[in-house]
Short mmCIF file of C-alpha atoms in Angstrom, two decimals:
data_model
loop_
_atom_site.label_atom_id
_atom_site.label_comp_id
_atom_site.label_asym_id
_atom_site.label_seq_id
_atom_site.Cartn_x
_atom_site.Cartn_y
_atom_site.Cartn_z
CA UNK A 689 0.00 -0.03 0.00
CA UNK A 690 1.73 3.14 -1.17
CA UNK A 691 0.77 6.88 0.13
CA UNK A 692 1.30 8.42 -3.26
CA UNK A 693 1.70 7.00 -6.76
CA UNK A 694 3.27 9.76 -9.46
CA UNK A 695 2.58 8.98 -13.00
CA UNK A 696 5.42 10.58 -14.88
CA UNK A 697 8.82 10.96 -14.04
CA UNK A 698 9.58 14.44 -15.97
CA UNK A 699 10.72 17.44 -13.98
CA UNK A 700 7.06 17.62 -12.35
CA UNK A 701 7.01 13.96 -11.06
CA UNK A 702 10.74 13.57 -10.41
CA UNK A 703 10.91 16.79 -8.15
CA UNK A 704 7.73 16.03 -6.32
CA UNK A 705 9.07 12.73 -5.58
CA UNK A 706 12.40 14.16 -4.55
CA UNK A 707 10.62 16.52 -2.01
CA UNK A 708 8.34 13.90 -0.53
CA UNK A 709 10.17 10.77 -0.71
CA UNK A 710 11.51 10.79 2.53
CA UNK A 711 8.05 11.26 4.42
CA UNK A 712 5.83 9.09 2.27
CA UNK A 713 6.05 5.83 0.67
CA UNK A 714 6.11 6.69 -2.95
CA UNK A 715 5.47 4.69 -6.41
CA UNK A 716 6.85 6.62 -9.63
CA UNK A 717 5.96 5.30 -13.12
CA UNK A 718 7.22 6.29 -16.37
CA UNK A 719 7.16 5.10 -19.84
CA UNK A 720 10.73 5.80 -20.29
CA UNK A 721 13.71 3.97 -18.74
CA UNK A 722 15.51 6.90 -16.91
CA UNK A 723 17.69 4.72 -14.86
CA UNK A 724 19.48 2.96 -17.95
CA UNK A 725 22.05 5.16 -19.49
CA UNK A 726 21.84 3.28 -22.76
CA UNK A 727 18.35 2.22 -23.05
CA UNK A 728 16.89 0.53 -26.42
CA UNK A 729 14.23 2.15 -28.42
CA UNK A 730 13.80 5.04 -25.84
CA UNK A 731 11.08 7.49 -26.38
CA UNK A 732 12.67 10.92 -26.26
CA UNK A 733 10.77 14.08 -24.97
CA UNK A 734 10.24 16.48 -27.94
CA UNK A 735 11.56 19.55 -26.40
CA UNK A 736 13.92 22.34 -27.17
CA UNK A 737 16.19 21.84 -24.07
CA UNK A 738 16.24 25.63 -23.23
CA UNK A 739 16.28 26.61 -19.52
CA UNK A 740 14.50 30.11 -19.31
CA UNK A 741 14.75 32.53 -16.41
CA UNK A 742 11.78 31.35 -14.82
CA UNK A 743 13.14 27.82 -14.59
CA UNK A 744 16.39 29.02 -13.52
CA UNK A 745 14.71 30.92 -10.87
CA UNK A 746 12.88 27.81 -9.61
CA UNK A 747 15.91 25.60 -9.57
CA UNK A 748 17.76 28.34 -7.62
CA UNK A 749 14.62 28.43 -5.24
CA UNK A 750 15.03 24.57 -4.80
CA UNK A 751 18.38 24.81 -3.99
CA UNK A 752 19.70 23.04 -6.82
CA UNK A 753 22.80 23.50 -9.23
CA UNK A 754 22.85 21.91 -12.49
CA UNK A 755 25.87 19.70 -13.36
CA UNK A 756 28.17 21.01 -16.01
CA UNK A 757 27.69 17.80 -18.11
CA UNK A 758 24.01 18.64 -18.93
CA UNK A 759 24.93 21.77 -20.72
CA UNK A 760 25.52 21.72 -24.42
CA UNK A 761 27.15 24.20 -26.67
CA UNK A 762 26.35 27.18 -27.44
CA UNK A 763 25.04 29.11 -24.27
CA UNK A 764 22.69 31.36 -25.58
CA UNK A 765 22.34 35.17 -24.74
CA UNK A 766 20.08 36.33 -27.51
CA UNK A 767 17.00 35.60 -29.51
CA UNK A 768 16.74 36.19 -33.18
CA UNK A 769 13.12 37.19 -33.68
CA UNK A 770 12.13 36.79 -37.24
CA UNK A 771 8.71 38.07 -38.55
CA UNK A 772 7.92 36.35 -41.95
CA UNK A 773 4.65 37.76 -42.33
CA UNK A 774 5.82 41.46 -41.89
CA UNK A 775 9.29 40.84 -43.40
CA UNK A 776 10.96 42.02 -39.97
CA UNK A 777 13.88 40.75 -38.13
CA UNK A 778 15.58 41.93 -34.64
CA UNK A 779 17.69 40.60 -32.11
CA UNK A 780 16.97 40.66 -28.28
CA UNK A 781 19.03 40.14 -25.34
CA UNK A 782 17.82 36.79 -23.53
CA UNK A 783 19.17 34.45 -20.96
CA UNK A 784 18.86 30.86 -21.63
CA UNK A 785 20.80 27.65 -20.41
CA UNK A 786 21.07 25.38 -23.38
CA UNK A 787 20.79 21.61 -22.16
CA UNK A 788 20.55 18.07 -22.98
CA UNK A 789 16.80 17.49 -21.89
CA UNK A 790 17.36 13.85 -21.31
CA UNK A 791 20.10 14.29 -19.16
CA UNK A 792 18.29 16.90 -17.23
CA UNK A 793 15.48 14.53 -16.55
CA UNK A 794 17.78 11.71 -15.72
CA UNK A 795 19.47 14.13 -13.20
CA UNK A 796 16.42 15.03 -11.54
CA UNK A 797 15.71 11.24 -11.15
CA UNK A 798 19.13 10.60 -9.71
CA UNK A 799 18.30 12.87 -6.88
CA UNK A 800 15.55 10.68 -5.74
CA UNK A 801 15.49 9.49 -2.30
CA UNK A 802 16.41 5.44 -2.17
CA UNK A 803 13.19 4.79 -0.48
CA UNK A 804 11.13 6.01 -3.75
CA UNK A 805 10.19 2.88 -5.87
CA UNK A 806 10.44 3.10 -9.59
CA UNK A 807 8.91 1.25 -12.24
CA UNK A 808 10.54 2.47 -15.43
CA UNK A 809 9.11 1.21 -19.06
CA UNK A 810 5.87 0.97 -17.55
CA UNK A 811 2.68 2.43 -19.18
CA UNK A 812 -0.18 3.45 -16.72
CA UNK A 813 -3.70 2.35 -17.74
CA UNK A 814 -6.38 3.04 -15.22
CA UNK A 815 -7.50 3.32 -11.80
CA UNK A 816 -10.59 2.12 -9.77
CA UNK A 817 -11.48 3.39 -6.18
CA UNK A 818 -11.16 1.17 -3.20
CA UNK A 819 -12.14 1.78 0.63
CA UNK A 820 -8.35 2.74 1.21
CA UNK A 821 -7.96 5.09 -1.76
CA UNK A 822 -7.27 3.72 -5.19
CA UNK A 823 -5.91 0.89 -7.02
CA UNK A 824 -3.75 1.45 -10.18
CA UNK A 825 -3.01 -0.80 -13.05
CA UNK A 826 -0.28 -0.56 -15.33
CA UNK A 827 1.61 -2.64 -17.90
CA UNK A 828 5.43 -3.31 -17.60
CA UNK A 829 7.37 -5.77 -19.74
CA UNK A 830 4.08 -7.16 -21.14
CA UNK A 831 2.82 -7.69 -17.77
CA UNK A 832 -0.36 -6.36 -16.20
CA UNK A 833 0.38 -5.07 -12.50
CA UNK A 834 -1.38 -3.18 -10.01
CA UNK A 835 -0.80 -1.16 -6.88
CA UNK A 836 -2.76 0.23 -3.93
CA UNK A 837 -2.33 3.97 -3.10
CA UNK A 838 -3.88 6.78 -0.89
CA UNK A 839 -3.07 9.34 -3.79
CA UNK A 840 -2.70 9.49 -7.06
CA UNK A 841 -0.61 12.41 -8.81
CA UNK A 842 -0.88 12.76 -12.65
CA UNK A 843 2.44 14.34 -13.93
CA UNK A 844 2.19 12.74 -17.20
CA UNK A 845 2.14 15.83 -19.46
CA UNK A 846 -0.40 17.32 -22.03
CA UNK A 847 -2.00 13.94 -22.88
CA UNK A 848 -2.43 12.95 -19.35
CA UNK A 849 -4.21 9.76 -19.18
CA UNK A 850 -4.89 10.51 -15.11
CA UNK A 851 -6.60 13.78 -16.27
CA UNK A 852 -8.65 12.00 -18.86
CA UNK A 853 -9.74 9.73 -16.23
CA UNK A 854 -10.67 12.06 -13.60
CA UNK A 855 -13.59 13.66 -15.76
CA UNK A 856 -14.53 13.76 -19.48
CA UNK A 857 -15.68 17.37 -18.65
CA UNK A 858 -12.60 18.87 -17.60
CA UNK A 859 -12.00 22.19 -19.77
CA UNK A 860 -8.61 21.49 -21.08
CA UNK A 861 -6.39 23.93 -22.99
CA UNK A 862 -6.03 23.93 -26.48
CA UNK A 863 -3.64 21.25 -27.73
CA UNK A 864 -1.14 21.91 -30.34
CA UNK A 865 1.27 19.43 -31.88
CA UNK A 866 5.05 20.22 -31.87
CA UNK A 867 7.01 19.08 -34.65
CA UNK A 868 10.79 19.15 -34.27
CA UNK A 869 13.59 17.81 -36.61
CA UNK A 870 17.32 17.48 -36.06
CA UNK A 871 19.82 18.54 -38.87
CA UNK A 872 23.55 18.30 -38.91
CA UNK A 873 24.65 21.59 -38.62
CA UNK A 874 28.66 22.49 -39.51
CA UNK A 875 28.36 26.00 -38.68
CA UNK A 876 27.80 27.93 -35.47
CA UNK A 877 24.69 29.95 -34.50
CA UNK A 878 25.01 31.94 -31.47
CA UNK A 879 21.43 32.68 -30.60
CA UNK A 880 18.11 31.10 -30.39
CA UNK A 881 15.53 32.00 -33.24
CA UNK A 882 11.85 32.61 -32.86
CA UNK A 883 9.92 32.84 -36.03
CA UNK A 884 6.28 34.24 -36.46
CA UNK A 885 4.27 33.61 -39.65
CA UNK A 886 0.40 33.31 -39.42
CA UNK A 887 0.32 31.42 -42.50
CA UNK A 888 1.87 28.54 -40.82
CA UNK A 889 0.70 28.90 -36.98
CA UNK A 890 -0.89 31.23 -34.93
CA UNK A 891 1.68 30.22 -32.28
CA UNK A 892 5.52 30.26 -33.20
CA UNK A 893 8.26 28.29 -34.47
CA UNK A 894 11.85 27.87 -33.21
CA UNK A 895 15.52 27.39 -34.39
CA UNK A 896 17.80 26.03 -31.73
CA UNK A 897 21.70 25.41 -32.13
CA UNK A 898 22.91 22.27 -29.95
CA UNK A 899 26.45 20.95 -30.39
CA UNK A 900 26.54 19.97 -34.11
CA UNK A 901 23.03 20.03 -34.49
CA UNK A 902 20.14 22.42 -35.52
CA UNK A 903 16.80 21.98 -34.21
CA UNK A 904 13.72 23.15 -36.24
CA UNK A 905 10.61 23.32 -34.56
CA UNK A 906 6.98 24.40 -34.75
CA UNK A 907 3.74 24.39 -32.65
CA UNK A 908 1.15 23.87 -34.86
CA UNK A 909 -2.70 23.29 -34.95
CA UNK A 910 -3.14 19.35 -35.14
CA UNK A 911 -6.16 19.40 -37.60
CA UNK A 912 -4.93 22.04 -40.20
CA UNK A 913 -2.48 20.07 -42.50
CA UNK A 914 0.34 20.40 -39.76
CA UNK A 915 3.03 18.38 -41.76
CA UNK A 916 2.34 20.35 -44.97
CA UNK A 917 2.86 23.76 -42.82
CA UNK A 918 5.94 22.42 -41.17
CA UNK A 919 7.40 21.80 -44.76
CA UNK A 920 6.40 25.38 -45.70
CA UNK A 921 8.16 26.74 -42.68
CA UNK A 922 11.39 25.01 -44.01
CA UNK A 923 10.61 26.19 -47.68
CA UNK A 924 10.50 29.81 -46.40
CA UNK A 925 13.48 29.50 -44.12
CA UNK A 926 15.61 28.05 -46.97
CA UNK A 927 14.86 31.21 -48.66
CA UNK A 928 15.94 33.19 -45.75
CA UNK A 929 19.44 31.52 -46.14
CA UNK A 930 19.06 28.54 -43.77
CA UNK A 931 20.14 25.29 -44.57
CA UNK A 932 18.21 22.40 -43.52
CA UNK A 933 20.37 19.14 -44.90
CA UNK A 934 21.22 15.68 -43.44
CA UNK A 935 18.22 15.33 -41.22
CA UNK A 936 19.24 13.03 -38.04
CA UNK A 937 15.70 12.61 -36.45
CA UNK A 938 12.12 13.84 -36.06
CA UNK A 939 10.28 14.23 -32.83
CA UNK A 940 6.66 14.88 -31.99
CA UNK A 941 4.44 15.70 -29.00
CA UNK A 942 1.28 17.38 -28.02
CA UNK A 943 1.26 20.58 -26.01
CA UNK A 944 -1.04 22.71 -24.45
CA UNK A 945 -1.82 26.56 -24.72
CA UNK A 946 -4.03 27.72 -21.93
CA UNK A 947 -6.22 30.75 -23.07
CA UNK A 948 -7.87 31.12 -19.64
CA UNK A 949 -6.95 30.74 -15.93
CA UNK A 950 -9.98 28.16 -15.75
CA UNK A 951 -8.16 25.75 -17.90
CA UNK A 952 -5.78 25.07 -14.96
CA UNK A 953 -6.88 21.91 -13.03
CA UNK A 954 -5.17 21.01 -9.68
CA UNK A 955 -7.44 17.70 -9.49
CA UNK A 956 -10.23 16.52 -7.46
CA UNK A 957 -10.51 14.28 -4.26
CA UNK A 958 -7.55 12.14 -4.03
CA UNK A 959 -6.08 12.75 -7.50
CA UNK A 960 -3.83 15.83 -8.11
CA UNK A 961 -2.45 17.15 -11.38
CA UNK A 962 0.91 18.94 -11.63
CA UNK A 963 2.85 20.34 -14.55
CA UNK A 964 1.48 20.17 -18.10
CA UNK A 965 -1.03 17.81 -16.88
CA UNK A 966 -2.61 20.40 -14.96
CA UNK A 967 -2.50 22.58 -17.94
CA UNK A 968 0.41 24.63 -16.36
CA UNK A 969 2.53 25.89 -19.33
CA UNK A 970 3.13 29.28 -20.78
CA UNK A 971 0.55 30.59 -23.63
CA UNK A 972 2.99 32.79 -24.68
CA UNK A 973 6.19 30.60 -25.45
CA UNK A 974 5.21 27.10 -24.46
CA UNK A 975 7.91 27.07 -21.79
CA UNK A 976 6.90 24.39 -19.31
CA UNK A 977 9.74 23.42 -16.90
CA UNK A 978 9.33 26.49 -14.48
CA UNK A 979 5.66 25.31 -14.28
CA UNK A 980 6.45 21.48 -13.67
CA UNK A 981 8.81 22.52 -11.15
CA UNK A 982 6.86 25.11 -9.40
CA UNK A 983 3.46 23.16 -9.26
CA UNK A 984 5.43 20.13 -7.97
CA UNK A 985 6.93 22.40 -5.21
CA UNK A 986 3.49 23.56 -4.16
CA UNK A 987 1.97 20.31 -4.06
CA UNK A 988 4.86 19.05 -1.91
CA UNK A 989 4.42 21.76 0.41
CA UNK A 990 0.86 20.99 0.68
CA UNK A 991 1.47 17.39 1.48
CA UNK A 992 4.22 18.25 3.89
CA UNK A 993 1.51 19.29 6.32
CA UNK A 994 -0.28 15.92 5.72
CA UNK A 995 -2.68 14.37 3.56
CA UNK A 996 -5.77 15.69 4.88
CA UNK A 997 -7.02 18.71 3.00
CA UNK A 998 -4.02 18.70 1.02
CA UNK A 999 -5.79 19.51 -2.33
CA UNK A 1000 -7.46 22.28 -1.02
CA UNK A 1001 -3.99 23.60 0.08
CA UNK A 1002 -2.43 22.79 -3.24
CA UNK A 1003 -5.13 25.06 -5.30
CA UNK A 1004 -4.78 27.77 -2.92
CA UNK A 1005 -0.82 27.85 -3.62
CA UNK A 1006 -1.64 27.63 -7.18
CA UNK A 1007 -3.37 30.87 -7.31
CA UNK A 1008 0.07 32.14 -8.03
CA UNK A 1009 0.28 29.74 -11.17
CA UNK A 1010 -2.95 30.92 -12.34
CA UNK A 1011 -2.06 34.78 -11.99
CA UNK A 1012 1.16 34.17 -14.00
CA UNK A 1013 -1.03 32.64 -16.85
CA UNK A 1014 -3.22 35.25 -16.97
CA UNK A 1015 -0.25 37.84 -17.13
CA UNK A 1016 1.19 35.58 -19.97
CA UNK A 1017 -2.04 35.86 -21.98
CA UNK A 1018 -2.21 39.38 -21.47
CA UNK A 1019 1.19 39.60 -22.98
CA UNK A 1020 0.37 37.36 -25.98
CA UNK A 1021 -1.18 39.86 -28.10
CA UNK A 1022 1.75 41.96 -28.40
CA UNK A 1023 3.64 38.82 -29.83
CA UNK A 1024 0.82 37.31 -31.94
CA UNK A 1025 -1.38 39.96 -33.07
CA UNK A 1026 0.64 40.67 -36.32
CA UNK A 1027 -0.19 44.49 -36.42
CA UNK A 1028 0.93 45.01 -32.60
CA UNK A 1029 4.05 42.85 -33.41
CA UNK A 1030 5.14 45.10 -36.36
CA UNK A 1031 4.74 48.19 -34.22
CA UNK A 1032 6.71 46.54 -31.26
CA UNK A 1033 9.45 45.40 -33.59
CA UNK A 1034 9.72 48.63 -35.63
CA UNK A 1035 9.95 50.55 -32.47
CA UNK A 1036 13.30 48.70 -31.63
CA UNK A 1037 12.46 49.07 -28.06
CA UNK A 1038 14.94 46.82 -26.20
CA UNK A 1039 16.50 45.25 -29.23
CA UNK A 1040 20.32 45.09 -29.79
CA UNK A 1041 21.39 47.13 -32.95
#
């Protein structure tokens, strides 16, 4: 009988398990094998691998320091903003840590207390209520297993099965599909590139240099010929002088874009949601690591005071996340309205000349 089962061992799930693992009996489940350094057929998280200032702040708040082997070249201090629709380009100072995302996740898992049970290569399937709490079912190495627990925490991302099983009536944020391809890149690019073009997406696209590779990604509406629009993006950028030769791999994932504060859901009864499973991700940039760390930290604080009434305490603390989502949505029109974006870029305000 576990106190808490956490589904998902990304930054949200791993950070929560780290913070509560000495107080509660915890089981952590994930489809990936984050213990094996050389796993076969590993599903890689589709992520640009940039730690934004908000994520850096949360890592500092948690009292952690990132090992140097997680960092990759180049470290980035500027964002090149390309507005294809208005034919504009500006450079802005920004501070990002360029990281290897898989190594980052493995590092967080390596910090877990020894008492935390881990089931990797395991797919969560369902749960049912029992007098003591819940019985969960999952599949590991082709075998269906079960475990009993007092609480369940969904940290399983935008396609969260835990959230979907709680209620079919939860108002989830709008879902986009992120397509990202890796290309060999013999030349160095010293900045992160953000691309805006309403013909491709009402969200944005990106180019990230990472060691000897170039990552090209875009957040696209899944029902609007996403693949064709991604190919159109490559075509337009090729005309701008970029080269996308020698493709290494393609990644994809669903991501949320919360438009309303009400689309954040902390959970119900003995089931809590954290990270993107709760709808906690930036609606302006799709940055999610800071929200994963913050929501898991707030839930850990609420559980530190005991299981009774933990969800009400977590919801109260999460008001800070809701306010942040509101402010990000107020900021979005300046980025995603073509006319306002044109005015902002033409003004040259805060740009590097």
